[in-house]
Amino acid sequence: MACLCLALVRPAVAGEIEIAAFGDSLVHGFGLNQGDGLVPQLNRWLAERDAGATVSNAGVSGDTSAGGLARIDWTLSTDPDALILALGSNDLLRGTAPEVSRRNLDAIMARITQAGIPVLLVGQEAPLNYGIEYKQQFEAVFPEVATLYDALYYPRIFTALERGLSREKARELYMQEDGIHPNAAGVTLIVSDLGPWILRLIDTARAGF
């Protein structure tokens, strides 16, 4: 069921679409040279396709869903036309209860909806460190919240890295030494897979929301 939050109705956007990438270290570009991170690579991908859109970096390394909730209003005050929401990995690292992450993400999505802009929510895959029940409950948060707010939903950011490869081989080729963050080649694969979803987000913003 779609959220019934009161929202600002935005008209169609004719000019350049401004997208805020709101997230944690993956968005921020942790461990990568300038130009190799998700946002600069995504901007080049969009420019090559004359998409008429640019992405700004609203990523903070180490950020959690709680941290995102604390700063979402500031990002929305910059008046973006659309937003990519990629938070949750640090909740996983801390073992945050799924219901806590859900409350935070729900509140963030409510703020975005009230601002009247479309959003692409990026899902998370939980490890088995905390057991199968935790894994299932945590992973279910993202599609449920996306459905509630009728948002575009990209299930898992690392899908492209493991396509046709074992997880171990993908980590060797496409992850930094910490095994958590993608290297520049890994980000390139992510952008190629995520890019078409960004184009859908752009189309939604252009049509009005």
mmCIF file of N, CA, C and O in Angstrom, residues 79-175:
data_model
loop_
_atom_site.group_PDB
_atom_site.id
_atom_site.type_symbol
_atom_site.label_atom_id
_atom_site.label_comp_id
_atom_site.label_asym_id
_atom_site.label_seq_id
_atom_site.Cartn_x
_atom_site.Cartn_y
_atom_site.Cartn_z
ATOM 1 N N ASP A 79 17.571 21.254 -2.533
ATOM 2 C CA ASP A 79 16.539 21.171 -3.560
ATOM 3 C C ASP A 79 16.913 20.286 -4.745
ATOM 4 O O ASP A 79 16.821 20.706 -5.906
ATOM 5 N N PRO A 80 17.311 19.036 -4.493
ATOM 6 C CA PRO A 80 17.570 18.131 -5.622
ATOM 7 C C PRO A 80 16.269 17.758 -6.322
ATOM 8 O O PRO A 80 15.177 17.879 -5.750
ATOM 9 N N ASP A 81 16.389 17.292 -7.561
ATOM 10 C CA ASP A 81 15.214 16.850 -8.320
ATOM 11 C C ASP A 81 14.908 15.372 -8.071
ATOM 12 O O ASP A 81 13.796 14.906 -8.365
ATOM 13 N N ALA A 82 15.883 14.623 -7.568
ATOM 14 C CA ALA A 82 15.720 13.195 -7.291
ATOM 15 C C ALA A 82 16.814 12.791 -6.316
ATOM 16 O O ALA A 82 17.780 13.536 -6.088
ATOM 17 N N LEU A 83 16.673 11.583 -5.743
ATOM 18 C CA LEU A 83 17.632 11.154 -4.732
ATOM 19 C C LEU A 83 17.866 9.651 -4.809
ATOM 20 O O LEU A 83 16.924 8.879 -5.016
ATOM 21 N N ILE A 84 19.122 9.259 -4.669
ATOM 22 C CA ILE A 84 19.505 7.852 -4.520
ATOM 23 C C ILE A 84 19.769 7.627 -3.040
ATOM 24 O O ILE A 84 20.570 8.350 -2.433
ATOM 25 N N LEU A 85 19.105 6.643 -2.446
ATOM 26 C CA LEU A 85 19.264 6.366 -1.020
ATOM 27 C C LEU A 85 19.975 5.028 -0.847
ATOM 28 O O LEU A 85 19.427 3.975 -1.181
ATOM 29 N N ALA A 86 21.207 5.081 -0.347
ATOM 30 C CA ALA A 86 22.025 3.871 -0.190
ATOM 31 C C ALA A 86 22.632 3.840 1.210
ATOM 32 O O ALA A 86 23.791 4.198 1.417
ATOM 33 N N LEU A 87 21.827 3.444 2.173
ATOM 34 C CA LEU A 87 22.266 3.327 3.561
ATOM 35 C C LEU A 87 21.896 1.945 4.099
ATOM 36 O O LEU A 87 20.964 1.319 3.610
ATOM 37 N N GLY A 88 22.618 1.494 5.117
ATOM 38 C CA GLY A 88 22.287 0.232 5.761
ATOM 39 C C GLY A 88 23.478 -0.660 6.023
ATOM 40 O O GLY A 88 23.432 -1.508 6.919
ATOM 41 N N SER A 89 24.549 -0.498 5.266
ATOM 42 C CA SER A 89 25.696 -1.402 5.440
ATOM 43 C C SER A 89 26.341 -1.235 6.813
ATOM 44 O O SER A 89 26.794 -2.213 7.421
ATOM 45 N N ASN A 90 26.368 -0.006 7.329
ATOM 46 C CA ASN A 90 26.962 0.201 8.650
ATOM 47 C C ASN A 90 26.015 -0.229 9.767
ATOM 48 O O ASN A 90 26.468 -0.585 10.860
ATOM 49 N N ASP A 91 24.727 -0.220 9.504
ATOM 50 C CA ASP A 91 23.779 -0.825 10.445
ATOM 51 C C ASP A 91 24.120 -2.314 10.589
ATOM 52 O O ASP A 91 24.110 -2.867 11.690
ATOM 53 N N LEU A 92 24.402 -2.954 9.455
ATOM 54 C CA LEU A 92 24.759 -4.372 9.473
ATOM 55 C C LEU A 92 26.035 -4.617 10.262
ATOM 56 O O LEU A 92 26.123 -5.552 11.064
ATOM 57 N N LEU A 93 27.045 -3.796 10.036
ATOM 58 C CA LEU A 93 28.313 -3.975 10.727
ATOM 59 C C LEU A 93 28.155 -3.835 12.243
ATOM 60 O O LEU A 93 28.879 -4.460 13.018
ATOM 61 N N ARG A 94 27.184 -3.023 12.657
ATOM 62 C CA ARG A 94 26.951 -2.800 14.087
ATOM 63 C C ARG A 94 25.915 -3.755 14.670
ATOM 64 O O ARG A 94 25.641 -3.714 15.871
ATOM 65 N N GLY A 95 25.307 -4.561 13.821
ATOM 66 C CA GLY A 95 24.280 -5.467 14.303
ATOM 67 C C GLY A 95 23.018 -4.761 14.745
ATOM 68 O O GLY A 95 22.305 -5.228 15.647
ATOM 69 N N THR A 96 22.718 -3.633 14.124
ATOM 70 C CA THR A 96 21.510 -2.872 14.467
ATOM 71 C C THR A 96 20.263 -3.724 14.246
ATOM 72 O O THR A 96 20.160 -4.429 13.242
ATOM 73 N N ALA A 97 19.340 -3.658 15.164
ATOM 74 C CA ALA A 97 18.104 -4.428 15.043
ATOM 75 C C ALA A 97 17.361 -4.008 13.775
ATOM 76 O O ALA A 97 17.246 -2.808 13.488
ATOM 77 N N PRO A 98 16.857 -4.961 12.993
ATOM 78 C CA PRO A 98 16.156 -4.626 11.757
ATOM 79 C C PRO A 98 15.022 -3.630 11.943
ATOM 80 O O PRO A 98 14.812 -2.746 11.094
ATOM 81 N N GLU A 99 14.291 -3.732 13.065
ATOM 82 C CA GLU A 99 13.178 -2.810 13.279
ATOM 83 C C GLU A 99 13.651 -1.378 13.495
ATOM 84 O O GLU A 99 12.957 -0.416 13.151
ATOM 85 N N VAL A 100 14.863 -1.217 14.038
ATOM 86 C CA VAL A 100 15.434 0.128 14.212
ATOM 87 C C VAL A 100 15.821 0.712 12.859
ATOM 88 O O VAL A 100 15.511 1.869 12.549
ATOM 89 N N SER A 101 16.493 -0.095 12.046
ATOM 90 C CA SER A 101 16.856 0.371 10.702
ATOM 91 C C SER A 101 15.608 0.710 9.893
ATOM 92 O O SER A 101 15.579 1.703 9.171
ATOM 93 N N ARG A 102 14.582 -0.108 10.045
ATOM 94 C CA ARG A 102 13.346 0.148 9.310
ATOM 95 C C ARG A 102 12.727 1.483 9.735
ATOM 96 O O ARG A 102 12.273 2.259 8.876
ATOM 97 N N ARG A 103 12.666 1.760 11.019
ATOM 98 C CA ARG A 103 12.096 3.030 11.481
ATOM 99 C C ARG A 103 12.855 4.205 10.889
ATOM 100 O O ARG A 103 12.258 5.196 10.448
ATOM 101 N N ASN A 104 14.184 4.097 10.890
ATOM 102 C CA ASN A 104 14.996 5.191 10.360
ATOM 103 C C ASN A 104 14.785 5.376 8.858
ATOM 104 O O ASN A 104 14.606 6.502 8.374
ATOM 105 N N LEU A 105 14.817 4.268 8.115
ATOM 106 C CA LEU A 105 14.635 4.358 6.668
ATOM 107 C C LEU A 105 13.228 4.842 6.324
ATOM 108 O O LEU A 105 13.038 5.625 5.387
ATOM 109 N N ASP A 106 12.245 4.389 7.081
ATOM 110 C CA ASP A 106 10.874 4.842 6.882
ATOM 111 C C ASP A 106 10.789 6.359 7.062
ATOM 112 O O ASP A 106 10.174 7.072 6.256
ATOM 113 N N ALA A 107 11.426 6.857 8.122
ATOM 114 C CA ALA A 107 11.391 8.299 8.386
ATOM 115 C C ALA A 107 12.120 9.092 7.305
ATOM 116 O O ALA A 107 11.677 10.180 6.902
ATOM 117 N N ILE A 108 13.240 8.556 6.819
ATOM 118 C CA ILE A 108 13.969 9.212 5.736
ATOM 119 C C ILE A 108 13.106 9.263 4.473
ATOM 120 O O ILE A 108 12.991 10.307 3.807
ATOM 121 N N MET A 109 12.490 8.132 4.141
ATOM 122 C CA MET A 109 11.640 8.081 2.951
ATOM 123 C C MET A 109 10.443 9.010 3.090
ATOM 124 O O MET A 109 9.999 9.622 2.101
ATOM 125 N N ALA A 110 9.909 9.145 4.290
ATOM 126 C CA ALA A 110 8.799 10.061 4.508
ATOM 127 C C ALA A 110 9.216 11.500 4.223
ATOM 128 O O ALA A 110 8.474 12.270 3.598
ATOM 129 N N ARG A 111 10.424 11.872 4.660
ATOM 130 C CA ARG A 111 10.930 13.231 4.405
ATOM 131 C C ARG A 111 11.073 13.472 2.898
ATOM 132 O O ARG A 111 10.734 14.536 2.383
ATOM 133 N N ILE A 112 11.618 12.471 2.205
ATOM 134 C CA ILE A 112 11.813 12.607 0.759
ATOM 135 C C ILE A 112 10.474 12.727 0.051
ATOM 136 O O ILE A 112 10.293 13.551 -0.853
ATOM 137 N N THR A 113 9.517 11.910 0.460
ATOM 138 C CA THR A 113 8.179 11.962 -0.130
ATOM 139 C C THR A 113 7.538 13.318 0.105
ATOM 140 O O THR A 113 6.905 13.890 -0.796
ATOM 141 N N GLN A 114 7.689 13.844 1.307
ATOM 142 C CA GLN A 114 7.127 15.153 1.624
ATOM 143 C C GLN A 114 7.762 16.254 0.777
ATOM 144 O O GLN A 114 7.118 17.265 0.471
ATOM 145 N N ALA A 115 9.024 16.048 0.396
ATOM 146 C CA ALA A 115 9.701 17.016 -0.470
ATOM 147 C C ALA A 115 9.235 16.896 -1.917
ATOM 148 O O ALA A 115 9.546 17.753 -2.749
ATOM 149 N N GLY A 116 8.539 15.801 -2.242
ATOM 150 C CA GLY A 116 7.961 15.645 -3.571
ATOM 151 C C GLY A 116 8.954 15.257 -4.644
ATOM 152 O O GLY A 116 8.791 15.632 -5.809
ATOM 153 N N ILE A 117 9.993 14.489 -4.276
ATOM 154 C CA ILE A 117 10.966 14.075 -5.283
ATOM 155 C C ILE A 117 11.037 12.552 -5.351
ATOM 156 O O ILE A 117 10.845 11.873 -4.348
ATOM 157 N N PRO A 118 11.319 11.992 -6.524
ATOM 158 C CA PRO A 118 11.434 10.537 -6.653
ATOM 159 C C PRO A 118 12.737 10.033 -6.052
ATOM 160 O O PRO A 118 13.740 10.754 -5.986
ATOM 161 N N VAL A 119 12.723 8.767 -5.625
ATOM 162 C CA VAL A 119 13.892 8.192 -4.967
ATOM 163 C C VAL A 119 14.138 6.784 -5.500
ATOM 164 O O VAL A 119 13.198 6.051 -5.821
ATOM 165 N N LEU A 120 15.395 6.438 -5.593
ATOM 166 C CA LEU A 120 15.825 5.077 -5.886
ATOM 167 C C LEU A 120 16.446 4.521 -4.613
ATOM 168 O O LEU A 120 17.476 5.016 -4.147
ATOM 169 N N LEU A 121 15.812 3.513 -4.030
ATOM 170 C CA LEU A 121 16.305 2.897 -2.797
ATOM 171 C C LEU A 121 17.167 1.690 -3.149
ATOM 172 O O LEU A 121 16.753 0.824 -3.922
ATOM 173 N N VAL A 122 18.352 1.642 -2.564
ATOM 174 C CA VAL A 122 19.291 0.536 -2.785
ATOM 175 C C VAL A 122 19.206 -0.434 -1.609
ATOM 176 O O VAL A 122 19.345 -0.032 -0.449
ATOM 177 N N GLY A 123 18.967 -1.710 -1.901
ATOM 178 C CA GLY A 123 18.843 -2.718 -0.860
ATOM 179 C C GLY A 123 20.184 -3.212 -0.349
ATOM 180 O O GLY A 123 21.251 -2.859 -0.872
ATOM 181 N N GLN A 124 20.134 -4.035 0.678
ATOM 182 C CA GLN A 124 21.333 -4.572 1.313
ATOM 183 C C GLN A 124 21.211 -6.083 1.469
ATOM 184 O O GLN A 124 20.118 -6.610 1.688
ATOM 185 N N GLU A 125 22.346 -6.758 1.375
ATOM 186 C CA GLU A 125 22.399 -8.184 1.686
ATOM 187 C C GLU A 125 23.105 -8.366 3.019
ATOM 188 O O GLU A 125 24.244 -7.914 3.183
ATOM 189 N N ALA A 126 22.447 -9.010 3.964
ATOM 190 C CA ALA A 126 23.028 -9.217 5.291
ATOM 191 C C ALA A 126 23.840 -10.512 5.319
ATOM 192 O O ALA A 126 23.444 -11.510 4.715
ATOM 193 N N PRO A 127 24.971 -10.522 6.033
ATOM 194 C CA PRO A 127 25.721 -11.770 6.211
ATOM 195 C C PRO A 127 25.003 -12.651 7.227
ATOM 196 O O PRO A 127 24.000 -12.249 7.825
ATOM 197 N N LEU A 128 25.539 -13.834 7.441
ATOM 198 C CA LEU A 128 24.937 -14.771 8.386
ATOM 199 C C LEU A 128 25.528 -14.646 9.796
ATOM 200 O O LEU A 128 25.240 -15.486 10.655
ATOM 201 N N ASN A 129 26.321 -13.596 10.022
ATOM 202 C CA ASN A 129 26.979 -13.431 11.321
ATOM 203 C C ASN A 129 26.004 -13.454 12.488
ATOM 204 O O ASN A 129 26.315 -13.957 13.567
ATOM 205 N N TYR A 130 24.820 -12.883 12.270
ATOM 206 C CA TYR A 130 23.838 -12.774 13.352
ATOM 207 C C TYR A 130 22.715 -13.791 13.212
ATOM 208 O O TYR A 130 21.690 -13.683 13.890
ATOM 209 N N GLY A 131 22.887 -14.741 12.306
ATOM 210 C CA GLY A 131 21.896 -15.797 12.157
ATOM 211 C C GLY A 131 20.954 -15.565 10.988
ATOM 212 O O GLY A 131 20.828 -14.455 10.468
ATOM 213 N N ILE A 132 20.285 -16.631 10.575
ATOM 214 C CA ILE A 132 19.416 -16.575 9.407
ATOM 215 C C ILE A 132 18.194 -15.697 9.643
ATOM 216 O O ILE A 132 17.719 -15.017 8.728
ATOM 217 N N GLU A 133 17.661 -15.700 10.867
ATOM 218 C CA GLU A 133 16.472 -14.890 11.150
ATOM 219 C C GLU A 133 16.781 -13.404 11.003
ATOM 220 O O GLU A 133 16.010 -12.650 10.399
ATOM 221 N N TYR A 134 17.923 -12.983 11.551
ATOM 222 C CA TYR A 134 18.339 -11.584 11.411
ATOM 223 C C TYR A 134 18.516 -11.236 9.940
ATOM 224 O O TYR A 134 18.048 -10.188 9.470
ATOM 225 N N LYS A 135 19.201 -12.102 9.210
ATOM 226 C CA LYS A 135 19.449 -11.869 7.783
ATOM 227 C C LYS A 135 18.139 -11.659 7.032
ATOM 228 O O LYS A 135 17.991 -10.692 6.264
ATOM 229 N N GLN A 136 17.187 -12.536 7.234
ATOM 230 C CA GLN A 136 15.914 -12.448 6.519
ATOM 231 C C GLN A 136 15.152 -11.184 6.901
ATOM 232 O O GLN A 136 14.588 -10.504 6.038
ATOM 233 N N GLN A 137 15.133 -10.875 8.185
ATOM 234 C CA GLN A 137 14.398 -9.695 8.640
ATOM 235 C C GLN A 137 15.034 -8.408 8.132
ATOM 236 O O GLN A 137 14.327 -7.477 7.709
ATOM 237 N N PHE A 138 16.372 -8.357 8.174
ATOM 238 C CA PHE A 138 17.048 -7.133 7.736
ATOM 239 C C PHE A 138 16.865 -6.915 6.238
ATOM 240 O O PHE A 138 16.541 -5.809 5.791
ATOM 241 N N GLU A 139 17.082 -7.944 5.455
ATOM 242 C CA GLU A 139 16.967 -7.804 4.000
ATOM 243 C C GLU A 139 15.551 -7.440 3.579
ATOM 244 O O GLU A 139 15.356 -6.747 2.577
ATOM 245 N N ALA A 140 14.555 -7.896 4.334
ATOM 246 C CA ALA A 140 13.160 -7.611 3.985
ATOM 247 C C ALA A 140 12.790 -6.156 4.184
ATOM 248 O O ALA A 140 11.815 -5.667 3.580
ATOM 249 N N VAL A 141 13.550 -5.439 5.010
ATOM 250 C CA VAL A 141 13.237 -4.035 5.284
ATOM 251 C C VAL A 141 13.176 -3.213 4.005
ATOM 252 O O VAL A 141 12.262 -2.401 3.801
ATOM 253 N N PHE A 142 14.125 -3.407 3.113
ATOM 254 C CA PHE A 142 14.301 -2.520 1.968
ATOM 255 C C PHE A 142 13.190 -2.645 0.927
ATOM 256 O O PHE A 142 12.599 -1.630 0.528
ATOM 257 N N PRO A 143 12.872 -3.847 0.444
ATOM 258 C CA PRO A 143 11.758 -3.930 -0.501
ATOM 259 C C PRO A 143 10.429 -3.517 0.117
ATOM 260 O O PRO A 143 9.568 -2.940 -0.575
ATOM 261 N N GLU A 144 10.249 -3.779 1.418
ATOM 262 C CA GLU A 144 9.009 -3.382 2.073
ATOM 263 C C GLU A 144 8.871 -1.867 2.122
ATOM 264 O O GLU A 144 7.794 -1.315 1.845
ATOM 265 N N VAL A 145 9.952 -1.175 2.474
ATOM 266 C CA VAL A 145 9.923 0.290 2.532
ATOM 267 C C VAL A 145 9.755 0.874 1.124
ATOM 268 O O VAL A 145 9.015 1.836 0.923
ATOM 269 N N ALA A 146 10.438 0.288 0.146
ATOM 270 C CA ALA A 146 10.301 0.763 -1.236
ATOM 271 C C ALA A 146 8.860 0.640 -1.705
ATOM 272 O O ALA A 146 8.309 1.559 -2.341
ATOM 273 N N THR A 147 8.222 -0.476 -1.395
ATOM 274 C CA THR A 147 6.827 -0.678 -1.787
ATOM 275 C C THR A 147 5.908 0.315 -1.082
ATOM 276 O O THR A 147 4.991 0.883 -1.690
ATOM 277 N N LEU A 148 6.159 0.542 0.188
ATOM 278 C CA LEU A 148 5.340 1.455 0.978
ATOM 279 C C LEU A 148 5.325 2.850 0.373
ATOM 280 O O LEU A 148 4.288 3.530 0.359
ATOM 281 N N TYR A 149 6.469 3.278 -0.150
ATOM 282 C CA TYR A 149 6.580 4.629 -0.700
ATOM 283 C C TYR A 149 6.583 4.657 -2.231
ATOM 284 O O TYR A 149 6.886 5.689 -2.826
ATOM 285 N N ASP A 150 6.284 3.529 -2.848
ATOM 286 C CA ASP A 150 6.202 3.448 -4.307
ATOM 287 C C ASP A 150 7.488 3.963 -4.947
ATOM 288 O O ASP A 150 7.469 4.715 -5.926
ATOM 289 N N ALA A 151 8.616 3.532 -4.391
ATOM 290 C CA ALA A 151 9.928 3.992 -4.861
ATOM 291 C C ALA A 151 10.547 2.980 -5.811
ATOM 292 O O ALA A 151 10.243 1.786 -5.769
ATOM 293 N N LEU A 152 11.436 3.461 -6.666
ATOM 294 C CA LEU A 152 12.264 2.551 -7.448
ATOM 295 C C LEU A 152 13.162 1.782 -6.482
ATOM 296 O O LEU A 152 13.627 2.337 -5.466
ATOM 297 N N TYR A 153 13.425 0.525 -6.802
ATOM 298 C CA TYR A 153 14.187 -0.306 -5.868
ATOM 299 C C TYR A 153 15.236 -1.122 -6.609
ATOM 300 O O TYR A 153 14.923 -1.894 -7.517
ATOM 301 N N TYR A 154 16.493 -0.940 -6.213
ATOM 302 C CA TYR A 154 17.616 -1.706 -6.746
ATOM 303 C C TYR A 154 18.054 -2.659 -5.642
ATOM 304 O O TYR A 154 18.548 -2.223 -4.603
ATOM 305 N N PRO A 155 17.886 -3.968 -5.834
ATOM 306 C CA PRO A 155 17.994 -4.899 -4.708
ATOM 307 C C PRO A 155 19.337 -4.965 -3.994
ATOM 308 O O PRO A 155 19.373 -5.083 -2.771
ATOM 309 N N ARG A 156 20.449 -4.894 -4.725
ATOM 310 C CA ARG A 156 21.733 -5.133 -4.062
ATOM 311 C C ARG A 156 22.859 -4.509 -4.861
ATOM 312 O O ARG A 156 23.010 -4.775 -6.044
ATOM 313 N N ILE A 157 23.666 -3.684 -4.213
ATOM 314 C CA ILE A 157 24.665 -2.883 -4.908
ATOM 315 C C ILE A 157 25.801 -3.717 -5.483
ATOM 316 O O ILE A 157 26.421 -3.340 -6.485
ATOM 317 N N PHE A 158 26.096 -4.906 -4.915
ATOM 318 C CA PHE A 158 27.226 -5.699 -5.377
ATOM 319 C C PHE A 158 26.839 -6.802 -6.357
ATOM 320 O O PHE A 158 27.666 -7.658 -6.688
ATOM 321 N N THR A 159 25.615 -6.786 -6.835
ATOM 322 C CA THR A 159 25.154 -7.816 -7.771
ATOM 323 C C THR A 159 26.079 -7.936 -8.979
ATOM 324 O O THR A 159 26.458 -9.033 -9.391
ATOM 325 N N ALA A 160 26.462 -6.809 -9.552
ATOM 326 C CA ALA A 160 27.255 -6.815 -10.785
ATOM 327 C C ALA A 160 28.637 -7.422 -10.574
ATOM 328 O O ALA A 160 29.226 -7.975 -11.508
ATOM 329 N N LEU A 161 29.174 -7.353 -9.364
ATOM 330 C CA LEU A 161 30.523 -7.839 -9.113
ATOM 331 C C LEU A 161 30.593 -9.359 -9.128
ATOM 332 O O LEU A 161 31.633 -9.938 -9.443
ATOM 333 N N GLU A 162 29.494 -9.994 -8.788
ATOM 334 C CA GLU A 162 29.503 -11.446 -8.633
ATOM 335 C C GLU A 162 28.852 -12.171 -9.805
ATOM 336 O O GLU A 162 28.723 -13.398 -9.771
ATOM 337 N N ARG A 163 28.470 -11.442 -10.811
ATOM 338 C CA ARG A 163 27.807 -12.075 -11.950
ATOM 339 C C ARG A 163 28.795 -12.975 -12.701
ATOM 340 O O ARG A 163 29.770 -12.505 -13.278
ATOM 341 N N GLY A 164 28.557 -14.260 -12.671
ATOM 342 C CA GLY A 164 29.420 -15.215 -13.354
ATOM 343 C C GLY A 164 30.673 -15.580 -12.595
ATOM 344 O O GLY A 164 31.521 -16.323 -13.105
ATOM 345 N N LEU A 165 30.808 -15.090 -11.353
ATOM 346 C CA LEU A 165 32.009 -15.363 -10.556
ATOM 347 C C LEU A 165 31.613 -15.879 -9.180
ATOM 348 O O LEU A 165 30.516 -15.591 -8.689
ATOM 349 N N SER A 166 32.508 -16.609 -8.555
ATOM 350 C CA SER A 166 32.305 -16.956 -7.156
ATOM 351 C C SER A 166 32.496 -15.693 -6.322
ATOM 352 O O SER A 166 33.153 -14.728 -6.765
ATOM 353 N N ARG A 167 31.947 -15.704 -5.129
ATOM 354 C CA ARG A 167 32.105 -14.544 -4.250
ATOM 355 C C ARG A 167 33.571 -14.302 -3.927
ATOM 356 O O ARG A 167 34.019 -13.154 -3.852
ATOM 357 N N GLU A 168 34.329 -15.355 -3.769
ATOM 358 C CA GLU A 168 35.755 -15.221 -3.448
ATOM 359 C C GLU A 168 36.522 -14.566 -4.605
ATOM 360 O O GLU A 168 37.358 -13.692 -4.395
ATOM 361 N N LYS A 169 36.228 -15.010 -5.836
ATOM 362 C CA LYS A 169 36.902 -14.442 -7.004
ATOM 363 C C LYS A 169 36.500 -12.991 -7.210
ATOM 364 O O LYS A 169 37.351 -12.149 -7.552
ATOM 365 N N ALA A 170 35.228 -12.694 -7.012
ATOM 366 C CA ALA A 170 34.762 -11.318 -7.150
ATOM 367 C C ALA A 170 35.462 -10.408 -6.144
ATOM 368 O O ALA A 170 35.868 -9.288 -6.474
ATOM 369 N N ARG A 171 35.635 -10.899 -4.940
ATOM 370 C CA ARG A 171 36.322 -10.112 -3.916
ATOM 371 C C ARG A 171 37.773 -9.867 -4.309
ATOM 372 O O ARG A 171 38.307 -8.761 -4.130
ATOM 373 N N GLU A 172 38.417 -10.871 -4.853
ATOM 374 C CA GLU A 172 39.816 -10.736 -5.274
ATOM 375 C C GLU A 172 39.969 -9.695 -6.374
ATOM 376 O O GLU A 172 40.911 -8.892 -6.367
ATOM 377 N N LEU A 173 39.043 -9.698 -7.333
ATOM 378 C CA LEU A 173 39.156 -8.820 -8.496
ATOM 379 C C LEU A 173 38.625 -7.408 -8.264
ATOM 380 O O LEU A 173 39.179 -6.442 -8.799
ATOM 381 N N TYR A 174 37.573 -7.296 -7.482
ATOM 382 C CA TYR A 174 36.813 -6.046 -7.486
ATOM 383 C C TYR A 174 36.652 -5.357 -6.132
ATOM 384 O O TYR A 174 35.958 -4.354 -6.052
ATOM 385 N N MET A 175 37.306 -5.895 -5.099
ATOM 386 C CA MET A 175 37.196 -5.261 -3.793
ATOM 387 C C MET A 175 38.552 -4.756 -3.325
ATOM 388 O O MET A 175 39.593 -5.281 -3.719
#
